[in-house]
PDB file of C-alpha atoms in Angstrom:
ATOM      1  CA  MET A   9       3.249  18.167  13.628  1.00 86.00           C
ATOM      2  CA  PRO A  10       4.060  13.963  13.072  1.00 88.00           C
ATOM      3  CA  LEU A  11       3.272  13.977   9.066  1.00 93.00           C
ATOM      4  CA  ALA A  12       4.414  17.369   8.159  1.00 93.00           C
ATOM      5  CA  ASP A  13       3.459  17.771   4.750  1.00 90.00           C
ATOM      6  CA  LYS A  14       3.758  13.482   3.769  1.00 96.00           C
ATOM      7  CA  VAL A  15       1.742  12.906   1.104  1.00 98.00           C
ATOM      8  CA  CYS A  16      -0.974   9.964   2.534  1.00 98.00           C
ATOM      9  CA  LEU A  17      -3.138   8.245   0.152  1.00 98.00           C
ATOM     10  CA  VAL A  18      -6.069   6.683   1.563  1.00 98.00           C
ATOM     11  CA  THR A  19      -8.673   4.939  -0.357  1.00 98.00           C
ATOM     12  CA  GLY A  20     -12.471   4.427   0.013  1.00 97.00           C
ATOM     13  CA  ALA A  21     -12.195   8.061   1.402  1.00 97.00           C
ATOM     14  CA  SER A  22     -15.699   8.996   1.188  1.00 96.00           C
ATOM     15  CA  ARG A  23     -17.581   7.707   4.392  1.00 94.00           C
ATOM     16  CA  GLY A  24     -16.345   5.745   8.034  1.00 95.00           C
ATOM     17  CA  ILE A  25     -13.373   4.733   8.691  1.00 97.00           C
ATOM     18  CA  GLY A  26     -11.254   5.875   5.895  1.00 97.00           C
ATOM     19  CA  ALA A  27     -13.329   9.756   6.074  1.00 97.00           C
ATOM     20  CA  ALA A  28     -11.996   9.338  10.267  1.00 98.00           C
ATOM     21  CA  ILE A  29      -8.195   8.448   8.776  1.00 98.00           C
ATOM     22  CA  ALA A  30      -8.100  11.053   6.044  1.00 98.00           C
ATOM     23  CA  LYS A  31      -9.487  13.287   8.413  1.00 98.00           C
ATOM     24  CA  ARG A  32      -6.905  12.381  11.946  1.00 97.00           C
ATOM     25  CA  LEU A  33      -4.261  11.982   9.402  1.00 98.00           C
ATOM     26  CA  GLY A  34      -5.011  15.753   8.097  1.00 97.00           C
ATOM     27  CA  GLU A  35      -4.960  16.143  11.823  1.00 97.00           C
ATOM     28  CA  GLN A  36      -1.645  15.437  12.230  1.00 96.00           C
ATOM     29  CA  GLY A  37      -0.275  17.887   9.161  1.00 96.00           C
ATOM     30  CA  ALA A  38      -0.013  15.185   6.069  1.00 98.00           C
ATOM     31  CA  VAL A  39      -1.157  16.834   2.688  1.00 98.00           C
ATOM     32  CA  VAL A  40      -3.714  13.714   2.229  1.00 98.00           C
ATOM     33  CA  ILE A  41      -5.227  12.469  -0.192  1.00 98.00           C
ATOM     34  CA  GLY A  42      -8.674  10.735  -0.564  1.00 98.00           C
ATOM     35  CA  THR A  43     -10.321   8.417  -2.970  1.00 97.00           C
ATOM     36  CA  ALA A  44     -13.271   8.029  -3.929  1.00 97.00           C
ATOM     37  CA  THR A  45     -14.942   5.439  -7.397  1.00 95.00           C
ATOM     38  CA  SER A  46     -16.760   8.686  -8.839  1.00 96.00           C
ATOM     39  CA  GLU A  47     -16.176  12.274  -9.894  1.00 96.00           C
ATOM     40  CA  THR A  48     -18.494  13.400  -7.186  1.00 97.00           C
ATOM     41  CA  GLY A  49     -17.418  11.503  -3.678  1.00 97.00           C
ATOM     42  CA  ALA A  50     -14.047  12.283  -4.850  1.00 97.00           C
ATOM     43  CA  GLN A  51     -15.672  16.570  -5.035  1.00 97.00           C
ATOM     44  CA  ALA A  52     -17.644  15.533  -2.228  1.00 97.00           C
ATOM     45  CA  ILE A  53     -13.781  15.028  -0.385  1.00 98.00           C
ATOM     46  CA  SER A  54     -12.522  18.003  -1.678  1.00 98.00           C
ATOM     47  CA  THR A  55     -15.085  20.070   0.086  1.00 98.00           C
ATOM     48  CA  ARG A  56     -15.352  18.070   3.357  1.00 97.00           C
ATOM     49  CA  LEU A  57     -11.210  18.126   3.405  1.00 97.00           C
ATOM     50  CA  THR A  58     -10.964  22.068   2.992  1.00 97.00           C
ATOM     51  CA  GLU A  59     -13.598  22.380   5.508  1.00 97.00           C
ATOM     52  CA  GLU A  60     -11.576  20.611   8.195  1.00 95.00           C
ATOM     53  CA  GLY A  61      -8.501  22.859   7.123  1.00 95.00           C
ATOM     54  CA  VAL A  62      -6.661  19.523   5.574  1.00 96.00           C
ATOM     55  CA  LYS A  63      -4.470  20.379   2.150  1.00 96.00           C
ATOM     56  CA  GLY A  64      -4.503  17.838  -0.296  1.00 97.00           C
ATOM     57  CA  LYS A  65      -7.743  16.930  -2.257  1.00 97.00           C
ATOM     58  CA  GLY A  66     -10.221  13.978  -3.142  1.00 97.00           C
ATOM     59  CA  VAL A  67      -9.464  11.773  -6.657  1.00 97.00           C
ATOM     60  CA  VAL A  68     -11.503   9.048  -8.356  1.00 96.00           C
ATOM     61  CA  LEU A  69     -10.033   6.120  -8.824  1.00 95.00           C
ATOM     62  CA  ASN A  70     -11.150   2.844  -9.286  1.00 95.00           C
ATOM     63  CA  VAL A  71      -8.929   0.555  -6.571  1.00 94.00           C
ATOM     64  CA  THR A  72     -10.093  -2.953  -9.462  1.00 94.00           C
ATOM     65  CA  ASP A  73      -9.409  -1.219 -12.262  1.00 94.00           C
ATOM     66  CA  ALA A  74      -5.366  -1.217 -13.013  1.00 94.00           C
ATOM     67  CA  ASP A  75      -5.889   1.965 -15.499  1.00 95.00           C
ATOM     68  CA  SER A  76      -7.402   4.007 -13.036  1.00 94.00           C
ATOM     69  CA  VAL A  77      -4.655   3.935 -10.541  1.00 96.00           C
ATOM     70  CA  ALA A  78      -1.835   3.824 -12.327  1.00 94.00           C
ATOM     71  CA  SER A  79      -2.979   7.748 -13.240  1.00 94.00           C
ATOM     72  CA  ALA A  80      -4.468   9.066  -9.992  1.00 95.00           C
ATOM     73  CA  LEU A  81      -1.181   7.837  -8.903  1.00 95.00           C
ATOM     74  CA  LYS A  82       0.515   9.795 -11.987  1.00 95.00           C
ATOM     75  CA  GLN A  83      -1.828  12.536 -10.804  1.00 94.00           C
ATOM     76  CA  ILE A  84      -1.087  12.751  -7.717  1.00 96.00           C
ATOM     77  CA  THR A  85       2.703  12.457  -7.347  1.00 95.00           C
ATOM     78  CA  GLU A  86       2.728  15.384 -10.141  1.00 96.00           C
ATOM     79  CA  GLU A  87       0.544  17.266  -7.871  1.00 96.00           C
ATOM     80  CA  PHE A  88       1.498  16.875  -4.983  1.00 97.00           C
ATOM     81  CA  GLY A  89       4.283  14.190  -4.865  1.00 95.00           C
ATOM     82  CA  VAL A  90       4.680  10.880  -3.686  1.00 94.00           C
ATOM     83  CA  PRO A  91       2.652   9.083  -1.681  1.00 98.00           C
ATOM     84  CA  LEU A  92       4.258   7.527   1.549  1.00 98.00           C
ATOM     85  CA  VAL A  93       1.612   7.205   3.719  1.00 98.00           C
ATOM     86  CA  LEU A  94      -0.838   4.784   1.755  1.00 98.00           C
ATOM     87  CA  VAL A  95      -3.969   3.539   3.994  1.00 98.00           C
ATOM     88  CA  ASN A  96      -5.530   0.163   2.496  1.00 98.00           C
ATOM     89  CA  ASN A  97      -9.295   0.860   3.026  1.00 98.00           C
ATOM     90  CA  ALA A  98     -11.713   0.525  -0.087  1.00 96.00           C
ATOM     91  CA  GLY A  99     -13.657  -2.383   1.311  1.00 95.00           C
ATOM     92  CA  ILE A 100     -17.356  -3.616   0.198  1.00 95.00           C
ATOM     93  CA  THR A 101     -19.084  -6.525   1.350  1.00 95.00           C
ATOM     94  CA  LYS A 102     -21.548  -8.533  -0.817  1.00 96.00           C
ATOM     95  CA  ASP A 103     -22.233 -11.173   1.985  1.00 95.00           C
ATOM     96  CA  ASN A 104     -24.582 -14.554   1.324  1.00 96.00           C
ATOM     97  CA  LEU A 105     -23.691 -18.873   2.688  1.00 97.00           C
ATOM     98  CA  LEU A 106     -21.424 -20.079   0.860  1.00 97.00           C
ATOM     99  CA  MET A 107     -23.832 -22.387  -0.712  1.00 97.00           C
ATOM    100  CA  ARG A 108     -26.050 -19.872  -2.107  1.00 97.00           C
ATOM    101  CA  MET A 109     -22.939 -17.624  -2.588  1.00 98.00           C
ATOM    102  CA  SER A 110     -22.005 -16.050  -6.529  1.00 98.00           C
ATOM    103  CA  ASP A 111     -18.892 -15.976  -8.579  1.00 98.00           C
ATOM    104  CA  GLU A 112     -19.533 -12.132  -8.791  1.00 98.00           C
ATOM    105  CA  GLU A 113     -20.372 -12.449  -4.896  1.00 98.00           C
ATOM    106  CA  TRP A 114     -17.015 -14.070  -4.504  1.00 98.00           C
ATOM    107  CA  PHE A 115     -14.769 -12.496  -7.349  1.00 98.00           C
ATOM    108  CA  ASP A 116     -16.207  -9.602  -6.659  1.00 98.00           C
ATOM    109  CA  VAL A 117     -15.046  -8.997  -2.986  1.00 98.00           C
ATOM    110  CA  ILE A 118     -11.484 -10.751  -3.242  1.00 98.00           C
ATOM    111  CA  ASN A 119     -10.804  -7.833  -6.332  1.00 97.00           C
ATOM    112  CA  THR A 120     -11.944  -4.759  -4.518  1.00 97.00           C
ATOM    113  CA  ASN A 121     -10.855  -6.045  -0.633  1.00 98.00           C
ATOM    114  CA  LEU A 122      -7.887  -7.773  -1.772  1.00 98.00           C
ATOM    115  CA  SER A 123      -6.171  -7.105  -5.067  1.00 97.00           C
ATOM    116  CA  ALA A 124      -6.938  -3.755  -4.438  1.00 97.00           C
ATOM    117  CA  VAL A 125      -3.651  -4.010  -2.013  1.00 98.00           C
ATOM    118  CA  TYR A 126      -1.641  -5.422  -4.067  1.00 98.00           C
ATOM    119  CA  ARG A 127      -2.101  -3.079  -6.985  1.00 97.00           C
ATOM    120  CA  LEU A 128      -1.903  -0.167  -4.694  1.00 97.00           C
ATOM    121  CA  SER A 129       0.836  -0.777  -2.542  1.00 97.00           C
ATOM    122  CA  LYS A 130       2.775  -2.262  -6.006  1.00 95.00           C
ATOM    123  CA  SER A 131       2.348   1.223  -6.830  1.00 94.00           C
ATOM    124  CA  CYS A 132       3.286   3.265  -3.999  1.00 96.00           C
ATOM    125  CA  LEU A 133       5.814   1.180  -3.641  1.00 95.00           C
ATOM    126  CA  ARG A 134       8.555   2.773  -5.657  1.00 90.00           C
ATOM    127  CA  GLY A 135       8.341   6.151  -4.041  1.00 93.00           C
ATOM    128  CA  MET A 136       9.150   4.960  -1.044  1.00 96.00           C
ATOM    129  CA  MET A 137      11.884   2.926  -1.134  1.00 93.00           C
ATOM    130  CA  LYS A 138      13.674   5.674  -2.776  1.00 89.00           C
ATOM    131  CA  ALA A 139      12.626   7.667   0.306  1.00 93.00           C
ATOM    132  CA  ARG A 140      14.182   5.193   2.331  1.00 93.00           C
ATOM    133  CA  TRP A 141      10.936   5.288   4.778  1.00 97.00           C
ATOM    134  CA  GLY A 142       6.977   4.045   3.519  1.00 98.00           C
ATOM    135  CA  ARG A 143       4.173   3.582   5.428  1.00 98.00           C
ATOM    136  CA  ILE A 144       1.565   0.814   4.740  1.00 98.00           C
ATOM    137  CA  ILE A 145      -0.779   0.104   6.303  1.00 98.00           C
ATOM    138  CA  ASN A 146      -3.983  -2.105   5.268  1.00 98.00           C
ATOM    139  CA  ILE A 147      -7.415  -2.124   7.037  1.00 98.00           C
ATOM    140  CA  SER A 148      -8.312  -5.828   7.752  1.00 98.00           C
ATOM    141  CA  SER A 149     -11.812  -6.793   9.933  1.00 97.00           C
ATOM    142  CA  VAL A 150     -11.910  -8.466  13.265  1.00 96.00           C
ATOM    143  CA  VAL A 151     -14.097 -11.296  11.058  1.00 96.00           C
ATOM    144  CA  GLY A 152     -11.037 -12.057   9.103  1.00 97.00           C
ATOM    145  CA  ALA A 153      -9.509 -13.234  12.573  1.00 96.00           C
ATOM    146  CA  MET A 154     -12.334 -15.028  14.384  1.00 94.00           C
ATOM    147  CA  GLY A 155     -14.923 -15.449  10.494  1.00 95.00           C
ATOM    148  CA  ASN A 156     -17.866 -14.510  10.488  1.00 92.00           C
ATOM    149  CA  ALA A 157     -21.451 -16.752   8.665  1.00 93.00           C
ATOM    150  CA  GLY A 158     -22.226 -15.331   5.627  1.00 95.00           C
ATOM    151  CA  GLN A 159     -18.634 -13.537   4.862  1.00 96.00           C
ATOM    152  CA  SER A 160     -15.983 -16.523   3.751  1.00 98.00           C
ATOM    153  CA  ASN A 161     -15.686 -14.414   0.715  1.00 98.00           C
ATOM    154  CA  TYR A 162     -15.322 -11.148   2.901  1.00 98.00           C
ATOM    155  CA  ALA A 163     -13.154 -12.588   5.701  1.00 98.00           C
ATOM    156  CA  ALA A 164     -11.416 -14.034   3.082  1.00 98.00           C
ATOM    157  CA  THR A 165      -9.454 -11.024   2.321  1.00 98.00           C
ATOM    158  CA  LYS A 166      -9.693  -9.202   5.365  1.00 98.00           C
ATOM    159  CA  ALA A 167      -7.491 -12.461   6.595  1.00 98.00           C
ATOM    160  CA  GLY A 168      -5.610 -11.886   3.228  1.00 98.00           C
ATOM    161  CA  VAL A 169      -4.731  -8.385   3.708  1.00 98.00           C
ATOM    162  CA  ALA A 170      -3.099  -9.066   6.798  1.00 98.00           C
ATOM    163  CA  GLY A 171      -0.423 -11.820   5.319  1.00 98.00           C
ATOM    164  CA  PHE A 172       0.472  -9.817   3.205  1.00 98.00           C
ATOM    165  CA  ALA A 173       1.401  -7.566   5.016  1.00 98.00           C
ATOM    166  CA  ARG A 174       3.431 -10.375   6.784  1.00 98.00           C
ATOM    167  CA  ALA A 175       5.414 -11.179   3.612  1.00 98.00           C
ATOM    168  CA  LEU A 176       5.416  -7.410   2.087  1.00 98.00           C
ATOM    169  CA  ALA A 177       7.329  -6.093   5.611  1.00 98.00           C
ATOM    170  CA  LYS A 178       9.684  -8.701   5.624  1.00 97.00           C
ATOM    171  CA  GLU A 179      10.745  -7.728   1.998  1.00 96.00           C
ATOM    172  CA  VAL A 180      11.063  -4.466   2.332  1.00 97.00           C
ATOM    173  CA  GLY A 181      12.333  -3.825   6.063  1.00 97.00           C
ATOM    174  CA  SER A 182      15.584  -2.991   5.243  1.00 94.00           C
ATOM    175  CA  ARG A 183      14.375   0.142   3.597  1.00 95.00           C
ATOM    176  CA  SER A 184      12.060   1.775   6.646  1.00 97.00           C
ATOM    177  CA  ILE A 185       9.060   0.584   5.502  1.00 98.00           C
ATOM    178  CA  THR A 186       6.647  -0.831   7.794  1.00 98.00           C
ATOM    179  CA  VAL A 187       3.323  -2.182   6.661  1.00 98.00           C
ATOM    180  CA  ASN A 188       0.558  -3.590   9.436  1.00 98.00           C
ATOM    181  CA  THR A 189      -3.210  -4.564   9.647  1.00 98.00           C
ATOM    182  CA  VAL A 190      -5.583  -2.633  11.862  1.00 98.00           C
ATOM    183  CA  ALA A 191      -8.214  -5.087  12.235  1.00 98.00           C
ATOM    184  CA  PRO A 192     -10.845  -2.574  13.325  1.00 97.00           C
ATOM    185  CA  GLY A 193     -14.311  -4.595  15.460  1.00 95.00           C
ATOM    186  CA  PHE A 194     -17.694  -3.514  14.848  1.00 93.00           C
ATOM    187  CA  ILE A 195     -17.813  -0.269  14.271  1.00 95.00           C
ATOM    188  CA  ASP A 196     -20.573   2.450  13.657  1.00 92.00           C
ATOM    189  CA  THR A 197     -20.638   2.886   9.566  1.00 89.00           C
ATOM    190  CA  ASP A 198     -23.051   2.237   7.108  1.00 85.00           C
ATOM    191  CA  MET A 199     -21.327  -1.119   6.566  1.00 76.00           C
ATOM    192  CA  THR A 200     -22.098  -2.305   9.770  1.00 81.00           C
ATOM    193  CA  LYS A 201     -25.681  -0.184   9.421  1.00 84.00           C
ATOM    194  CA  ALA A 202     -26.513  -2.584   6.850  1.00 80.00           C
ATOM    195  CA  LEU A 203     -27.072  -5.666   9.726  1.00 79.00           C
ATOM    196  CA  SER A 204     -30.153  -6.724  11.374  1.00 85.00           C
ATOM    197  CA  ASP A 205     -30.894  -5.838  14.473  1.00 87.00           C
ATOM    198  CA  GLU A 206     -30.921  -9.691  15.959  1.00 88.00           C
ATOM    199  CA  GLN A 207     -26.838  -9.097  14.430  1.00 82.00           C
ATOM    200  CA  ARG A 208     -26.046  -6.505  15.689  1.00 85.00           C
ATOM    201  CA  ASN A 209     -28.213  -7.392  19.040  1.00 88.00           C
ATOM    202  CA  THR A 210     -25.717 -11.094  19.062  1.00 85.00           C
ATOM    203  CA  MET A 211     -22.659  -8.608  18.268  1.00 82.00           C
ATOM    204  CA  LEU A 212     -23.334  -6.940  21.034  1.00 91.00           C
ATOM    205  CA  SER A 213     -23.776  -8.859  23.949  1.00 93.00           C
ATOM    206  CA  ALA A 214     -19.792  -9.979  22.284  1.00 92.00           C
ATOM    207  CA  ILE A 215     -18.221  -6.931  23.093  1.00 95.00           C
ATOM    208  CA  ALA A 216     -16.504  -6.209  26.268  1.00 96.00           C
ATOM    209  CA  LEU A 217     -16.396  -3.207  26.230  1.00 96.00           C
ATOM    210  CA  GLY A 218     -20.437  -2.952  26.024  1.00 92.00           C
ATOM    211  CA  ARG A 219     -20.823  -0.120  22.692  1.00 94.00           C
ATOM    212  CA  LEU A 220     -20.150  -0.179  19.167  1.00 94.00           C
ATOM    213  CA  GLY A 221     -16.370   1.700  18.482  1.00 97.00           C
ATOM    214  CA  GLN A 222     -16.432   4.989  16.525  1.00 97.00           C
ATOM    215  CA  PRO A 223     -14.738   5.417  12.672  1.00 98.00           C
ATOM    216  CA  GLU A 224     -12.264   7.825  14.867  1.00 98.00           C
ATOM    217  CA  GLU A 225     -11.451   5.281  16.848  1.00 98.00           C
ATOM    218  CA  ILE A 226      -9.753   3.146  14.317  1.00 98.00           C
ATOM    219  CA  ALA A 227      -8.209   6.394  12.597  1.00 98.00           C
ATOM    220  CA  ASN A 228      -6.342   6.744  16.118  1.00 98.00           C
ATOM    221  CA  VAL A 229      -4.490   3.729  15.675  1.00 98.00           C
ATOM    222  CA  VAL A 230      -4.179   3.837  12.184  1.00 98.00           C
ATOM    223  CA  SER A 231      -1.803   7.750  12.328  1.00 98.00           C
ATOM    224  CA  PHE A 232      -0.317   6.145  15.079  1.00 98.00           C
ATOM    225  CA  LEU A 233       0.524   3.448  12.814  1.00 98.00           C
ATOM    226  CA  ALA A 234       2.089   6.281  10.176  1.00 98.00           C
ATOM    227  CA  SER A 235       3.644   8.185  11.902  1.00 97.00           C
ATOM    228  CA  ASP A 236       7.662   7.693  13.757  1.00 96.00           C
ATOM    229  CA  ASN A 237       6.248   6.729  17.419  1.00 96.00           C
ATOM    230  CA  ALA A 238       5.580   3.425  15.629  1.00 97.00           C
ATOM    231  CA  SER A 239       8.474   2.970  13.825  1.00 97.00           C
ATOM    232  CA  TYR A 240       9.309  -0.302  15.100  1.00 98.00           C
ATOM    233  CA  ILE A 241       6.164  -1.989  14.571  1.00 98.00           C
ATOM    234  CA  THR A 242       5.932  -3.879  11.332  1.00 98.00           C
ATOM    235  CA  GLY A 243       3.874  -7.118   9.854  1.00 98.00           C
ATOM    236  CA  GLU A 244       1.370  -6.571  12.840  1.00 98.00           C
ATOM    237  CA  THR A 245      -2.520  -6.552  13.285  1.00 98.00           C
ATOM    238  CA  ILE A 246      -3.586  -4.841  15.543  1.00 98.00           C
ATOM    239  CA  HIS A 247      -6.737  -5.468  16.910  1.00 98.00           C
ATOM    240  CA  VAL A 248      -9.975  -2.730  18.402  1.00 98.00           C
ATOM    241  CA  ASN A 249     -12.415  -4.228  18.409  1.00 97.00           C
ATOM    242  CA  GLY A 250     -13.090  -2.932  22.336  1.00 97.00           C
ATOM    243  CA  GLY A 251     -12.796  -6.792  23.486  1.00 97.00           C
ATOM    244  CA  MET A 252     -15.475  -8.191  20.908  1.00 95.00           C
ATOM    245  CA  TYR A 253     -12.360 -10.775  20.021  1.00 95.00           C
ATOM    246  CA  MET A 254      -8.954 -10.713  21.446  1.00 93.00           C
ATOM    247  CA  SER A 255      -5.979 -12.154  19.188  1.00 80.00           C
ATOM    248  CA  GLN A 256      -3.383 -14.024  22.152  1.00 72.00           C
TER     249      GLN A 256
ATOM    250  CA  MET B  14      26.043  13.500 -22.882  1.00 56.00           C
ATOM    251  CA  SER B  15      27.897  10.413 -20.635  1.00 77.00           C
ATOM    252  CA  SER B  16      28.180   6.905 -22.772  1.00 91.00           C
ATOM    253  CA  ILE B  17      26.191   4.148 -21.802  1.00 93.00           C
ATOM    254  CA  GLU B  18      29.017   2.011 -19.441  1.00 94.00           C
ATOM    255  CA  GLU B  19      29.723   5.907 -17.668  1.00 94.00           C
ATOM    256  CA  ARG B  20      25.128   6.646 -16.864  1.00 95.00           C
ATOM    257  CA  VAL B  21      24.958   2.439 -15.896  1.00 96.00           C
ATOM    258  CA  LYS B  22      28.420   2.926 -13.618  1.00 96.00           C
ATOM    259  CA  LYS B  23      26.703   6.401 -12.337  1.00 95.00           C
ATOM    260  CA  ILE B  24      23.092   4.601 -11.790  1.00 95.00           C
ATOM    261  CA  VAL B  25      24.909   1.727 -10.183  1.00 96.00           C
ATOM    262  CA  ALA B  26      26.706   3.657  -7.544  1.00 95.00           C
ATOM    263  CA  GLU B  27      23.334   5.500  -6.537  1.00 92.00           C
ATOM    264  CA  GLN B  28      21.539   2.980  -6.175  1.00 91.00           C
ATOM    265  CA  LEU B  29      23.890   0.589  -4.354  1.00 93.00           C
ATOM    266  CA  GLY B  30      25.598   3.820  -2.287  1.00 91.00           C
ATOM    267  CA  VAL B  31      29.207   2.947  -3.318  1.00 93.00           C
ATOM    268  CA  LYS B  32      31.935   4.645  -4.730  1.00 93.00           C
ATOM    269  CA  GLU B  33      31.734   5.450  -9.335  1.00 91.00           C
ATOM    270  CA  GLU B  34      35.554   4.072  -8.790  1.00 91.00           C
ATOM    271  CA  ASP B  35      34.400   0.889  -7.102  1.00 91.00           C
ATOM    272  CA  VAL B  36      31.952  -0.146 -10.147  1.00 95.00           C
ATOM    273  CA  LYS B  37      34.780  -1.838 -12.161  1.00 95.00           C
ATOM    274  CA  ASN B  38      33.451  -3.392 -15.198  1.00 95.00           C
ATOM    275  CA  GLU B  39      34.016  -7.073 -13.702  1.00 95.00           C
ATOM    276  CA  ALA B  40      32.021  -6.495 -10.149  1.00 95.00           C
ATOM    277  CA  SER B  41      29.112  -8.083  -9.683  1.00 96.00           C
ATOM    278  CA  PHE B  42      26.447  -6.554  -7.763  1.00 96.00           C
ATOM    279  CA  VAL B  43      25.773  -9.292  -5.041  1.00 95.00           C
ATOM    280  CA  GLU B  44      29.239 -10.060  -4.262  1.00 95.00           C
ATOM    281  CA  ASP B  45      31.665  -6.941  -4.898  1.00 94.00           C
ATOM    282  CA  LEU B  46      29.668  -4.553  -4.988  1.00 95.00           C
ATOM    283  CA  GLY B  47      27.419  -5.786  -1.431  1.00 93.00           C
ATOM    284  CA  ALA B  48      24.228  -5.679  -2.895  1.00 94.00           C
ATOM    285  CA  ASP B  49      21.067  -8.049  -1.424  1.00 92.00           C
ATOM    286  CA  SER B  50      18.272  -9.208  -3.391  1.00 89.00           C
ATOM    287  CA  LEU B  51      15.806  -5.793  -3.392  1.00 92.00           C
ATOM    288  CA  ASP B  52      19.129  -3.739  -4.188  1.00 93.00           C
ATOM    289  CA  THR B  53      18.948  -5.649  -7.822  1.00 93.00           C
ATOM    290  CA  VAL B  54      15.744  -4.599  -8.044  1.00 92.00           C
ATOM    291  CA  GLU B  55      15.694  -1.960  -7.918  1.00 92.00           C
ATOM    292  CA  LEU B  56      18.378  -1.305  -9.347  1.00 94.00           C
ATOM    293  CA  VAL B  57      17.054  -2.638 -12.948  1.00 94.00           C
ATOM    294  CA  MET B  58      14.334  -0.881 -11.784  1.00 91.00           C
ATOM    295  CA  ALA B  59      17.073   2.639 -12.089  1.00 93.00           C
ATOM    296  CA  LEU B  60      18.017   1.151 -15.280  1.00 94.00           C
ATOM    297  CA  GLU B  61      14.549   0.512 -16.827  1.00 93.00           C
ATOM    298  CA  GLU B  62      13.766   4.142 -16.002  1.00 91.00           C
ATOM    299  CA  GLU B  63      17.547   5.924 -17.164  1.00 93.00           C
ATOM    300  CA  PHE B  64      17.336   4.291 -20.200  1.00 94.00           C
ATOM    301  CA  GLU B  65      13.268   4.361 -20.940  1.00 92.00           C
ATOM    302  CA  THR B  66      13.164   0.696 -21.622  1.00 91.00           C
ATOM    303  CA  GLU B  67      11.298  -2.038 -19.645  1.00 90.00           C
ATOM    304  CA  ILE B  68      13.534  -5.385 -18.639  1.00 93.00           C
ATOM    305  CA  PRO B  69      11.569  -8.745 -18.331  1.00 92.00           C
ATOM    306  CA  ASP B  70      12.355 -11.228 -15.971  1.00 90.00           C
ATOM    307  CA  GLU B  71      13.809 -13.483 -16.824  1.00 93.00           C
ATOM    308  CA  GLU B  72      16.526 -10.862 -18.317  1.00 93.00           C
ATOM    309  CA  ALA B  73      16.910  -9.391 -15.740  1.00 93.00           C
ATOM    310  CA  GLU B  74      17.821 -12.821 -12.987  1.00 93.00           C
ATOM    311  CA  LYS B  75      21.288 -12.556 -15.825  1.00 95.00           C
ATOM    312  CA  ILE B  76      22.662  -9.054 -15.463  1.00 95.00           C
ATOM    313  CA  THR B  77      25.059  -9.849 -12.235  1.00 95.00           C
ATOM    314  CA  THR B  78      28.043  -7.500 -13.370  1.00 96.00           C
ATOM    315  CA  VAL B  79      28.912  -4.064 -14.353  1.00 96.00           C
ATOM    316  CA  GLN B  80      29.720  -5.341 -17.479  1.00 96.00           C
ATOM    317  CA  LEU B  81      26.167  -6.886 -18.335  1.00 96.00           C
ATOM    318  CA  ALA B  82      24.716  -4.216 -17.470  1.00 96.00           C
ATOM    319  CA  ILE B  83      26.624  -2.465 -20.402  1.00 95.00           C
ATOM    320  CA  ASP B  84      26.157  -5.377 -22.814  1.00 95.00           C
ATOM    321  CA  TYR B  85      21.830  -5.406 -22.182  1.00 95.00           C
ATOM    322  CA  VAL B  86      21.846  -2.193 -22.532  1.00 94.00           C
ATOM    323  CA  ASN B  87      23.946  -2.229 -25.780  1.00 93.00           C
ATOM    324  CA  ALA B  88      21.864  -4.772 -26.998  1.00 93.00           C
ATOM    325  CA  ASN B  89      18.906  -3.688 -26.401  1.00 89.00           C
ATOM    326  CA  LEU B  90      18.536  -0.113 -27.435  1.00 81.00           C
ATOM    327  CA  ASN B  91      18.484   1.612 -30.649  1.00 60.00           C
TER     328      ASN B  91
END
């Protein structure tokens, strides 16, 4: 088992890509801690992990609250050990054209999608440094690379986490800690279901493979990056978008 | 209970992967003991943990030798 008994922390694991990542890491032998913002959500993750035969549980964690991060990390470390794989997946959208965007829409998205990556990575890094091994994997988006009208806040955070990964990769590389980014394209989740049919059709026509991606297709790449097979990849952004956007 | 000096030297040896007998009082972490910038941060964090204290960044920057670390702990503990 490539990830046997490694404690993996996946934020935003209630549904969509996060849920698929939690499952896939669990199948690789990891102890998976999935976070949700509510007690009911955490309970649902615990139940699902148990049904899937995965070790670990769901915990309540508000990624925008430093105290919540600290107490959740303490609880996880005491119960399971230090997380050596961190998947920064939790994310939200609050789309609006910039001319109409409120401060609240801007800062909520920055706080949940970008500042949370800072908070979580910093909290987990100490344990990884001591272990002389670690994996931080940020979930970005194709939108961070190619842009999308109405998503200036979201795109800024998604480009931001990739830059963050490149800088941190240089800081902690000497400790065998890798920091990478996975940039999904148009994936079949609740987040993309919120788009209108017109938006959906326009995007579909731009995808070389001609279909939406499945959350499992993102989870496969994340589990590869978490494994020792990816030990020489760091600071990299891997695009997983069916040919919707091809970086040079 | 070992003395502060012994405790500091033990941590330095552990963190920097050097022998305790090489950890002389006058030794500089970077020049004599081969520490890089990340090592020095880790060292300060380990000292904070051992002595249950918080070392502010501007103080941490000045702790460049074993003796300076011992002095800092002596001056700021109790």
